[in-house]
Amino acid sequence: MRIGVPCEPADQPRAAASPQTVERMIRLGYEVLVEHGAGARAQFPDEAYEAAGARLAGGAQVWGCDVVVSSSAPAEEHLALISRGAILICRLDPARHPELLESLRERGITALALDVVPRISRAQSLDVLSSQANLAGYRAVIEAAAHLGRLFSGQVTAAGKFPPATVYVIGAGVAGLSAIGTACSLGAQVRGSDVRPEVADQVRSMGAQFVPLPSAQEVSSDGYAKEMSADQASAANALYAQQAAESDVVITTASIPGRRAPVLLDRSAIEAMRPGSVIIDMAAATGGNTELTVPGQVVTTGGVTIVGHTDLAGMLPAQATQLYGRNIVNLLGLLGGDDAHRAGAGCAPGAGHRRRRHAGGRLDHELLLGMGLSLHRFHGGQRPAHHHRGTGGILGGLLVLPHVPGHEPLLRLSAAGRLRDRLHQRRLQRFRAGGHGA
């Protein structure tokens, strides 16, 4: 089976595979074709891919492979090049682009959306959002330092002394924790808030102060924050405004997959901030967490700089490509290959389920079912009523499988898989509380 790695659009600096991950794909039994110049913007020359064992090819030949891996959804002209029955692995943002799902369905293309993988233990190695958010959080702090115009760390010199910068991070998910750790390492005084009370220990472990919300939610069962009521949101925004007025840098990370980002800082809150302050809006790509954010631009209002970069992880293209490519390799290792290949991709062999080897790395659907996974119908781009985030969907974007009779679109975890994750969360909670059972 051939895997194609095409060139990305002009606004996408990362590639879908690095030379290192191409080498891993080949070890899994795949033949890899890379389009000329696919990794140029990520500092990976064509020669590096050839040295890893890939074959360079033209765009039409790459898009015509059995499996196509991409960092972004394909344009219409590229969709026309994908063969019926082929497999597309990329970020699709399916909730916001139902017309793309319909186009894929009509063409009989199997599409696996890496940006809808849930936050569960068995899917961590496939989680593109987390791997990219980690880089984005780091880059957010670097951007803040560049625009702030002063040192993050305090200093005492013969000419005088000055205090460290104060940084306030709203949201302590993967991106927020990465930003907190980076800001602390630069010597800033860091505070963080999150609607989930269980992340307080994580914030403190990074060296920051946790600022609780007036009306925190209950402990999250799936790692995701729930939507707040109007009263809760109003009280939280008042706290955000108060903390922002006392901070030199504010980093916002609140994002809801498939929906517009919530507004956390309105115009009055921004106007109350000190001149020279900086806001890094990490949700700019989905509308922004502030009322004055302009996606893709850096604007200054009343002396406050608002940075609205829409792809902070893409500003570190080499590492972004490496991590994204490894997520894809981990997925391919789950879907096909023998025990040795599976172990090389980070998957424990000998899980006790039935395995069937296929020459050339053909996707093993019997293996999927044996892992406690099942396929369900995908109606009109909508998830079934019984399927909701947090209880299933290791590959929630599996759109259509025309070449597997009787099996259709949506892939979700079985009850046994959900139970294992629930038990793991309970053990982790007991461990944090000072008990045993971890």
Short mmCIF file of C-alpha atoms in Angstrom, two decimals:
data_model
loop_
_atom_site.label_atom_id
_atom_site.label_comp_id
_atom_site.label_asym_id
_atom_site.label_seq_id
_atom_site.Cartn_x
_atom_site.Cartn_y
_atom_site.Cartn_z
CA MET A 1 0.00 0.00 0.00
CA ARG A 2 1.30 3.44 -0.98
CA ILE A 3 1.14 6.51 1.27
CA GLY A 4 1.24 9.95 -0.34
CA VAL A 5 2.59 13.08 1.37
CA PRO A 6 1.55 16.09 -0.74
CA CYS A 7 2.61 19.73 -0.58
CA GLU A 8 0.50 21.86 1.74
CA PRO A 9 -1.25 25.16 0.88
CA ALA A 10 0.73 28.38 1.09
CA ASP A 11 -0.69 29.21 4.53
CA GLN A 12 0.27 25.83 6.00
CA PRO A 13 3.99 25.67 6.93
CA ARG A 14 3.99 22.18 8.46
CA ALA A 15 4.12 19.01 6.39
CA ALA A 16 2.23 15.82 7.20
CA ALA A 17 5.42 13.80 7.66
CA SER A 18 9.07 14.39 8.49
CA PRO A 19 11.92 12.22 7.19
CA GLN A 20 11.96 10.44 10.58
CA THR A 21 8.26 9.59 10.45
CA VAL A 22 8.55 8.55 6.80
CA GLU A 23 11.17 6.05 7.88
CA ARG A 24 8.74 4.67 10.48
CA MET A 25 5.98 4.36 7.89
CA ILE A 26 8.29 2.34 5.68
CA ARG A 27 9.12 0.09 8.63
CA LEU A 28 5.40 -0.54 9.02
CA GLY A 29 5.37 -1.95 5.51
CA TYR A 30 4.18 1.03 3.46
CA GLU A 31 5.66 2.54 0.33
CA VAL A 32 5.87 6.33 0.76
CA LEU A 33 5.66 8.91 -2.03
CA VAL A 34 6.50 12.54 -1.17
CA GLU A 35 5.69 15.45 -3.45
CA HIS A 36 8.65 17.59 -4.48
CA GLY A 37 9.10 20.41 -1.94
CA ALA A 38 6.55 19.04 0.56
CA GLY A 39 8.84 19.66 3.54
CA ALA A 40 10.67 22.78 2.35
CA ARG A 41 8.86 25.23 4.67
CA ALA A 42 9.49 22.91 7.62
CA GLN A 43 13.25 22.82 6.84
CA PHE A 44 13.13 19.28 5.47
CA PRO A 45 14.73 19.11 1.99
CA ASP A 46 13.74 16.51 -0.60
CA GLU A 47 17.10 14.80 -0.14
CA ALA A 48 16.25 14.04 3.50
CA TYR A 49 13.06 12.26 2.48
CA GLU A 50 14.93 10.26 -0.17
CA ALA A 51 17.54 9.27 2.39
CA ALA A 52 14.73 8.04 4.65
CA GLY A 53 13.51 5.74 1.87
CA ALA A 54 10.71 7.78 0.31
CA ARG A 55 10.23 8.25 -3.42
CA LEU A 56 9.76 11.78 -4.78
CA ALA A 57 6.83 12.21 -7.15
CA GLY A 58 4.53 14.78 -8.71
CA GLY A 59 1.38 16.07 -7.10
CA ALA A 60 -1.09 14.02 -9.16
CA GLN A 61 0.74 10.79 -8.38
CA VAL A 62 0.95 11.58 -4.66
CA TRP A 63 -2.75 12.49 -4.34
CA GLY A 64 -3.59 9.28 -6.21
CA CYS A 65 -2.01 7.00 -3.57
CA ASP A 66 -3.97 4.45 -1.57
CA VAL A 67 -3.51 6.55 1.58
CA VAL A 68 -3.03 10.33 1.54
CA VAL A 69 -1.80 12.10 4.69
CA SER A 70 -2.11 15.87 4.93
CA SER A 71 -1.93 18.63 7.53
CA SER A 72 -5.00 20.39 6.16
CA ALA A 73 -8.22 19.51 4.36
CA PRO A 74 -7.75 19.12 0.61
CA ALA A 75 -8.91 21.75 -1.84
CA GLU A 76 -11.48 20.86 -4.48
CA GLU A 77 -8.86 20.39 -7.19
CA HIS A 78 -6.98 17.94 -4.97
CA LEU A 79 -10.14 16.02 -4.06
CA ALA A 80 -10.57 15.31 -7.77
CA LEU A 81 -7.17 13.56 -7.75
CA ILE A 82 -7.99 11.16 -4.89
CA SER A 83 -9.07 7.71 -6.02
CA ARG A 84 -12.44 6.25 -5.03
CA GLY A 85 -11.89 3.95 -2.06
CA ALA A 86 -8.70 5.73 -1.02
CA ILE A 87 -8.02 6.77 2.58
CA LEU A 88 -7.49 10.41 3.58
CA ILE A 89 -5.88 11.16 6.97
CA CYS A 90 -5.83 14.83 7.93
CA ARG A 91 -7.42 17.57 10.02
CA LEU A 92 -10.92 18.10 8.64
CA ASP A 93 -12.75 20.22 11.25
CA PRO A 94 -15.87 18.23 10.27
CA ALA A 95 -18.35 20.14 12.44
CA ARG A 96 -17.55 23.40 10.65
CA HIS A 97 -17.30 21.96 7.13
CA PRO A 98 -20.23 19.59 6.52
CA GLU A 99 -20.03 20.26 2.77
CA LEU A 100 -16.55 18.69 2.74
CA LEU A 101 -17.90 15.57 4.42
CA GLU A 102 -20.62 15.30 1.80
CA SER A 103 -18.06 15.68 -0.99
CA LEU A 104 -15.92 12.93 0.52
CA ARG A 105 -18.95 10.67 0.87
CA GLU A 106 -19.96 11.18 -2.74
CA ARG A 107 -16.46 10.29 -3.90
CA GLY A 108 -16.31 7.14 -1.73
CA ILE A 109 -13.24 8.33 0.20
CA THR A 110 -12.47 7.01 3.69
CA ALA A 111 -11.64 10.10 5.76
CA LEU A 112 -10.07 9.97 9.21
CA ALA A 113 -10.20 13.37 10.95
CA LEU A 114 -7.32 13.60 13.39
CA ASP A 115 -8.74 16.75 14.98
CA VAL A 116 -11.72 14.96 16.60
CA VAL A 117 -9.79 12.44 18.67
CA PRO A 118 -11.14 12.55 22.25
CA ARG A 119 -9.01 13.15 25.32
CA ILE A 120 -8.78 9.57 26.58
CA SER A 121 -5.74 7.58 27.60
CA ARG A 122 -5.77 5.08 24.74
CA ALA A 123 -5.97 7.84 22.12
CA GLN A 124 -3.27 10.16 23.48
CA SER A 125 -0.69 9.07 20.93
CA LEU A 126 -3.09 10.03 18.09
CA ASP A 127 -4.14 13.39 19.54
CA VAL A 128 -3.09 16.00 17.00
CA LEU A 129 -4.78 18.84 18.88
CA SER A 130 -2.75 18.13 22.01
CA SER A 131 0.58 17.70 20.24
CA GLN A 132 0.14 20.96 18.35
CA ALA A 133 -1.30 22.83 21.36
CA ASN A 134 1.83 22.01 23.35
CA LEU A 135 3.95 23.81 20.76
CA ALA A 136 1.44 26.65 20.47
CA GLY A 137 1.58 27.33 24.21
CA TYR A 138 5.36 27.65 24.06
CA ARG A 139 5.25 29.92 21.04
CA ALA A 140 2.58 32.10 22.66
CA VAL A 141 4.98 33.04 25.43
CA ILE A 142 7.78 33.74 22.95
CA GLU A 143 5.46 36.06 21.03
CA ALA A 144 4.44 37.77 24.28
CA ALA A 145 8.07 38.35 25.24
CA ALA A 146 8.79 39.80 21.80
CA HIS A 147 5.91 42.30 22.00
CA LEU A 148 6.15 43.20 25.69
CA GLY A 149 9.28 45.32 25.42
CA ARG A 150 10.70 44.33 28.82
CA LEU A 151 12.32 41.35 30.52
CA PHE A 152 10.17 38.58 31.94
CA SER A 153 12.51 38.05 34.90
CA GLY A 154 13.20 40.65 37.57
CA GLN A 155 16.73 41.88 38.08
CA VAL A 156 18.77 43.73 40.67
CA THR A 157 21.63 45.77 39.21
CA ALA A 158 23.90 48.62 40.28
CA ALA A 159 21.66 50.94 38.27
CA GLY A 160 18.51 49.82 40.04
CA LYS A 161 16.07 46.94 40.20
CA PHE A 162 12.80 46.03 38.58
CA PRO A 163 10.23 43.33 39.32
CA PRO A 164 9.45 40.35 37.07
CA ALA A 165 6.64 40.55 34.53
CA THR A 166 3.26 39.19 35.58
CA VAL A 167 1.60 36.68 33.25
CA TYR A 168 -2.01 35.53 33.50
CA VAL A 169 -3.07 32.40 31.57
CA ILE A 170 -6.77 31.69 31.08
CA GLY A 171 -7.29 27.99 30.54
CA ALA A 172 -5.04 25.21 31.85
CA GLY A 173 -5.38 22.65 29.10
CA VAL A 174 -2.41 21.42 27.09
CA ALA A 175 -1.72 24.84 25.56
CA GLY A 176 -2.26 26.70 28.82
CA LEU A 177 0.03 24.43 30.85
CA SER A 178 2.70 24.70 28.16
CA ALA A 179 2.44 28.50 28.30
CA ILE A 180 2.57 28.48 32.10
CA GLY A 181 5.69 26.31 32.16
CA THR A 182 7.45 28.43 29.55
CA ALA A 183 6.61 31.73 31.26
CA CYS A 184 7.79 30.38 34.64
CA SER A 185 11.05 29.21 33.09
CA LEU A 186 11.65 32.75 31.82
CA GLY A 187 11.30 34.11 35.33
CA ALA A 188 7.83 35.67 35.19
CA GLN A 189 5.31 35.61 38.00
CA VAL A 190 2.53 33.45 36.57
CA ARG A 191 -1.10 32.96 37.53
CA GLY A 192 -3.61 30.69 35.85
CA SER A 193 -7.35 30.00 35.93
CA ASP A 194 -9.54 27.23 34.59
CA VAL A 195 -13.20 26.30 34.91
CA ARG A 196 -12.16 22.77 35.89
CA PRO A 197 -11.10 22.70 39.54
CA GLU A 198 -9.12 19.46 39.15
CA VAL A 199 -6.36 21.23 37.16
CA ALA A 200 -5.36 23.39 40.15
CA ASP A 201 -2.63 20.93 41.16
CA GLN A 202 -1.31 20.85 37.60
CA VAL A 203 -1.03 24.65 37.52
CA ARG A 204 0.77 24.72 40.87
CA SER A 205 3.11 21.91 39.80
CA MET A 206 4.31 24.14 36.95
CA GLY A 207 5.31 26.85 39.44
CA ALA A 208 2.30 29.13 38.98
CA GLN A 209 -0.46 30.36 41.28
CA PHE A 210 -3.94 28.98 40.62
CA VAL A 211 -6.74 31.56 40.67
CA PRO A 212 -10.08 29.75 41.16
CA LEU A 213 -13.23 30.98 39.49
CA PRO A 214 -16.13 32.24 41.62
CA SER A 215 -18.33 29.36 40.46
CA ALA A 216 -16.15 26.45 39.37
CA GLN A 217 -17.60 23.46 37.58
CA GLU A 218 -17.68 19.94 38.93
CA VAL A 219 -14.74 17.67 38.22
CA SER A 220 -14.64 16.90 34.49
CA SER A 221 -15.20 13.27 33.52
CA ASP A 222 -13.65 13.51 30.06
CA GLY A 223 -10.92 16.18 30.36
CA TYR A 224 -12.99 18.83 28.60
CA ALA A 225 -14.57 21.92 30.12
CA LYS A 226 -18.34 22.09 29.92
CA GLU A 227 -20.24 25.10 28.64
CA MET A 228 -20.95 27.58 31.45
CA SER A 229 -24.30 29.10 32.30
CA ALA A 230 -24.83 32.82 31.65
CA ASP A 231 -24.37 33.68 35.33
CA GLN A 232 -21.24 31.55 35.63
CA ALA A 233 -19.75 33.10 32.48
CA SER A 234 -20.49 36.63 33.73
CA ALA A 235 -18.78 35.97 37.08
CA ALA A 236 -15.80 34.34 35.36
CA ASN A 237 -15.38 37.25 32.91
CA ALA A 238 -15.39 39.70 35.82
CA LEU A 239 -12.51 37.74 37.38
CA TYR A 240 -10.65 37.64 34.06
CA ALA A 241 -10.98 41.42 33.73
CA GLN A 242 -9.69 41.98 37.25
CA GLN A 243 -6.67 39.72 36.73
CA ALA A 244 -5.94 41.20 33.29
CA ALA A 245 -5.81 44.72 34.75
CA GLU A 246 -3.07 43.56 37.12
CA SER A 247 -1.03 41.67 34.51
CA ASP A 248 1.58 42.59 31.91
CA VAL A 249 0.71 39.61 29.69
CA VAL A 250 -2.58 37.76 29.28
CA ILE A 251 -2.72 34.50 27.32
CA THR A 252 -6.18 33.16 26.46
CA THR A 253 -6.67 29.55 25.35
CA ALA A 254 -10.44 28.90 25.46
CA SER A 255 -11.58 27.09 22.32
CA ILE A 256 -14.61 24.92 21.57
CA PRO A 257 -14.20 22.42 18.68
CA GLY A 258 -16.62 23.16 15.87
CA ARG A 259 -17.89 26.42 17.41
CA ARG A 260 -16.87 30.03 17.78
CA ALA A 261 -14.49 30.72 20.63
CA PRO A 262 -16.08 32.32 23.73
CA VAL A 263 -15.34 35.99 24.42
CA LEU A 264 -13.52 36.25 27.76
CA LEU A 265 -12.31 39.87 27.64
CA ASP A 266 -14.58 42.60 26.30
CA ARG A 267 -13.59 46.10 25.22
CA SER A 268 -13.93 47.59 28.71
CA ALA A 269 -11.68 44.90 30.20
CA ILE A 270 -8.99 45.58 27.60
CA GLU A 271 -9.22 49.33 28.06
CA ALA A 272 -8.63 48.84 31.80
CA MET A 273 -5.29 47.12 31.18
CA ARG A 274 -2.01 49.00 31.57
CA PRO A 275 -0.47 50.59 28.44
CA GLY A 276 2.22 48.31 27.09
CA SER A 277 0.38 45.15 28.12
CA VAL A 278 0.11 42.25 25.69
CA ILE A 279 -2.71 39.80 24.98
CA ILE A 280 -1.94 36.58 23.12
CA ASP A 281 -5.24 35.21 21.83
CA MET A 282 -4.66 31.54 21.10
CA ALA A 283 -8.25 31.11 19.90
CA ALA A 284 -7.96 33.72 17.14
CA ALA A 285 -8.49 31.06 14.44
CA THR A 286 -12.06 30.50 15.68
CA GLY A 287 -12.99 34.12 16.29
CA GLY A 288 -10.90 34.97 19.33
CA ASN A 289 -11.33 35.21 23.10
CA THR A 290 -11.39 39.01 23.12
CA GLU A 291 -13.83 41.44 21.60
CA LEU A 292 -11.03 43.29 19.77
CA THR A 293 -9.07 40.35 18.34
CA VAL A 294 -8.42 40.50 14.60
CA PRO A 295 -7.59 36.97 13.38
CA GLY A 296 -4.23 36.83 11.64
CA GLN A 297 -3.18 40.33 12.72
CA VAL A 298 -1.42 42.15 15.55
CA VAL A 299 -3.36 45.24 16.62
CA THR A 300 -2.81 47.87 19.31
CA THR A 301 -5.75 49.47 21.13
CA GLY A 302 -5.22 52.01 23.90
CA GLY A 303 -1.61 50.91 24.25
CA VAL A 304 -2.55 47.22 24.61
CA THR A 305 -1.18 44.89 21.94
CA ILE A 306 -3.47 42.03 20.89
CA VAL A 307 -1.73 39.24 18.97
CA GLY A 308 -4.14 37.24 16.82
CA HIS A 309 -1.90 34.69 15.10
CA THR A 310 -4.05 31.81 13.90
CA ASP A 311 -1.40 29.08 13.84
CA LEU A 312 1.15 29.49 16.60
CA ALA A 313 2.30 25.86 16.34
CA GLY A 314 2.94 26.41 12.64
CA MET A 315 5.49 29.06 13.59
CA LEU A 316 7.62 26.12 14.79
CA PRO A 317 7.21 24.10 11.58
CA ALA A 318 9.97 21.53 12.07
CA GLN A 319 8.74 20.37 15.47
CA ALA A 320 5.08 20.70 14.40
CA THR A 321 5.74 18.44 11.41
CA GLN A 322 7.62 15.90 13.51
CA LEU A 323 4.85 15.61 16.12
CA TYR A 324 2.03 15.61 13.56
CA GLY A 325 3.80 12.91 11.57
CA ARG A 326 4.29 10.81 14.69
CA ASN A 327 0.56 11.04 15.46
CA ILE A 328 -0.12 9.62 12.00
CA VAL A 329 2.45 6.85 12.46
CA ASN A 330 0.81 5.87 15.74
CA LEU A 331 -2.54 5.67 13.95
CA LEU A 332 -1.11 3.54 11.17
CA GLY A 333 0.46 1.27 13.76
CA LEU A 334 -2.96 0.70 15.33
CA LEU A 335 -4.67 -0.01 12.04
CA GLY A 336 -2.23 -2.45 10.48
CA GLY A 337 1.11 -4.28 10.74
CA ASP A 338 2.49 -7.14 12.82
CA ASP A 339 3.55 -7.12 16.48
CA ALA A 340 7.03 -5.85 15.73
CA HIS A 341 5.69 -3.00 13.66
CA ARG A 342 3.08 -2.22 16.29
CA ALA A 343 5.69 -2.03 19.03
CA GLY A 344 7.83 0.29 16.89
CA ALA A 345 4.84 2.64 16.56
CA GLY A 346 4.34 2.83 20.30
CA CYS A 347 1.57 0.21 20.64
CA ALA A 348 1.95 -2.67 23.07
CA PRO A 349 1.86 -6.05 21.33
CA GLY A 350 0.01 -9.07 22.61
CA ALA A 351 -3.17 -7.29 23.69
CA GLY A 352 -5.09 -10.55 23.53
CA HIS A 353 -7.26 -9.81 20.54
CA ARG A 354 -7.34 -11.55 17.19
CA ARG A 355 -4.80 -10.24 14.70
CA ARG A 356 -4.62 -10.72 10.98
CA ARG A 357 -1.54 -9.72 9.00
CA HIS A 358 -1.92 -8.12 5.60
CA ALA A 359 0.88 -7.71 3.11
CA GLY A 360 1.66 -4.12 2.28
CA GLY A 361 0.04 -2.74 5.45
CA ARG A 362 -3.60 -2.96 4.32
CA LEU A 363 -5.91 -1.57 7.01
CA ASP A 364 -7.04 -4.34 9.35
CA HIS A 365 -10.72 -3.71 10.11
CA GLU A 366 -11.03 -7.02 11.95
CA LEU A 367 -8.30 -5.74 14.28
CA LEU A 368 -10.31 -2.58 14.94
CA LEU A 369 -13.30 -4.59 16.09
CA GLY A 370 -11.07 -6.84 18.19
CA MET A 371 -9.70 -3.79 20.01
CA GLY A 372 -13.18 -3.01 21.33
CA LEU A 373 -14.01 -0.54 18.55
CA SER A 374 -17.17 -0.45 16.49
CA LEU A 375 -18.39 1.37 13.40
CA HIS A 376 -21.61 3.36 13.26
CA ARG A 377 -23.56 5.23 10.65
CA PHE A 378 -22.70 8.87 10.00
CA HIS A 379 -25.94 10.62 8.99
CA GLY A 380 -25.64 13.88 7.08
CA GLY A 381 -22.40 14.89 8.79
CA GLN A 382 -24.01 14.56 12.26
CA ARG A 383 -23.02 12.18 15.02
CA PRO A 384 -25.67 9.71 16.20
CA ALA A 385 -27.68 10.80 19.23
CA HIS A 386 -26.04 8.17 21.45
CA HIS A 387 -22.53 9.31 20.54
CA HIS A 388 -21.13 12.27 22.41
CA ARG A 389 -17.65 13.56 23.09
CA GLY A 390 -15.99 11.99 26.08
CA THR A 391 -17.65 8.58 25.79
CA GLY A 392 -16.32 7.52 22.44
CA GLY A 393 -14.80 8.37 19.13
CA ILE A 394 -11.15 7.32 19.05
CA LEU A 395 -11.48 8.10 15.33
CA GLY A 396 -14.66 10.10 15.41
CA GLY A 397 -14.09 11.42 11.92
CA LEU A 398 -14.16 8.07 10.13
CA LEU A 399 -16.52 9.13 7.39
CA VAL A 400 -17.24 6.20 5.08
CA LEU A 401 -15.93 2.71 4.41
CA PRO A 402 -17.37 1.76 1.01
CA HIS A 403 -15.06 -1.23 0.65
CA VAL A 404 -16.15 -2.91 3.92
CA PRO A 405 -19.67 -4.33 3.50
CA GLY A 406 -21.91 -3.88 6.52
CA HIS A 407 -19.68 -1.32 8.25
CA GLU A 408 -20.26 2.41 7.99
CA PRO A 409 -18.92 5.63 9.21
CA LEU A 410 -18.40 6.40 12.88
CA LEU A 411 -15.83 4.60 15.01
CA ARG A 412 -16.33 4.68 18.76
CA LEU A 413 -15.06 3.00 21.90
CA SER A 414 -16.89 0.06 23.40
CA ALA A 415 -18.28 0.10 26.94
CA ALA A 416 -15.23 -1.88 28.05
CA GLY A 417 -12.90 0.81 26.69
CA ARG A 418 -14.84 3.56 28.46
CA LEU A 419 -14.75 1.59 31.72
CA ARG A 420 -10.97 1.25 31.56
CA ASP A 421 -10.57 4.99 31.13
CA ARG A 422 -13.01 5.73 33.96
CA LEU A 423 -11.06 3.43 36.30
CA HIS A 424 -7.82 5.12 35.29
CA GLN A 425 -9.27 8.54 36.13
CA ARG A 426 -10.41 7.33 39.55
CA ARG A 427 -6.97 5.90 40.34
CA LEU A 428 -5.39 9.20 39.30
CA GLN A 429 -7.77 11.16 41.54
CA ARG A 430 -6.97 8.90 44.52
CA PHE A 431 -3.25 9.29 43.86
CA ARG A 432 -3.51 13.08 43.82
CA ALA A 433 -5.51 12.98 47.05
CA GLY A 434 -2.63 11.17 48.74
CA GLY A 435 -4.19 7.71 48.68
CA HIS A 436 -3.12 4.50 46.99
CA GLY A 437 -4.28 2.50 44.03
CA ALA A 438 -2.29 4.24 41.29
#
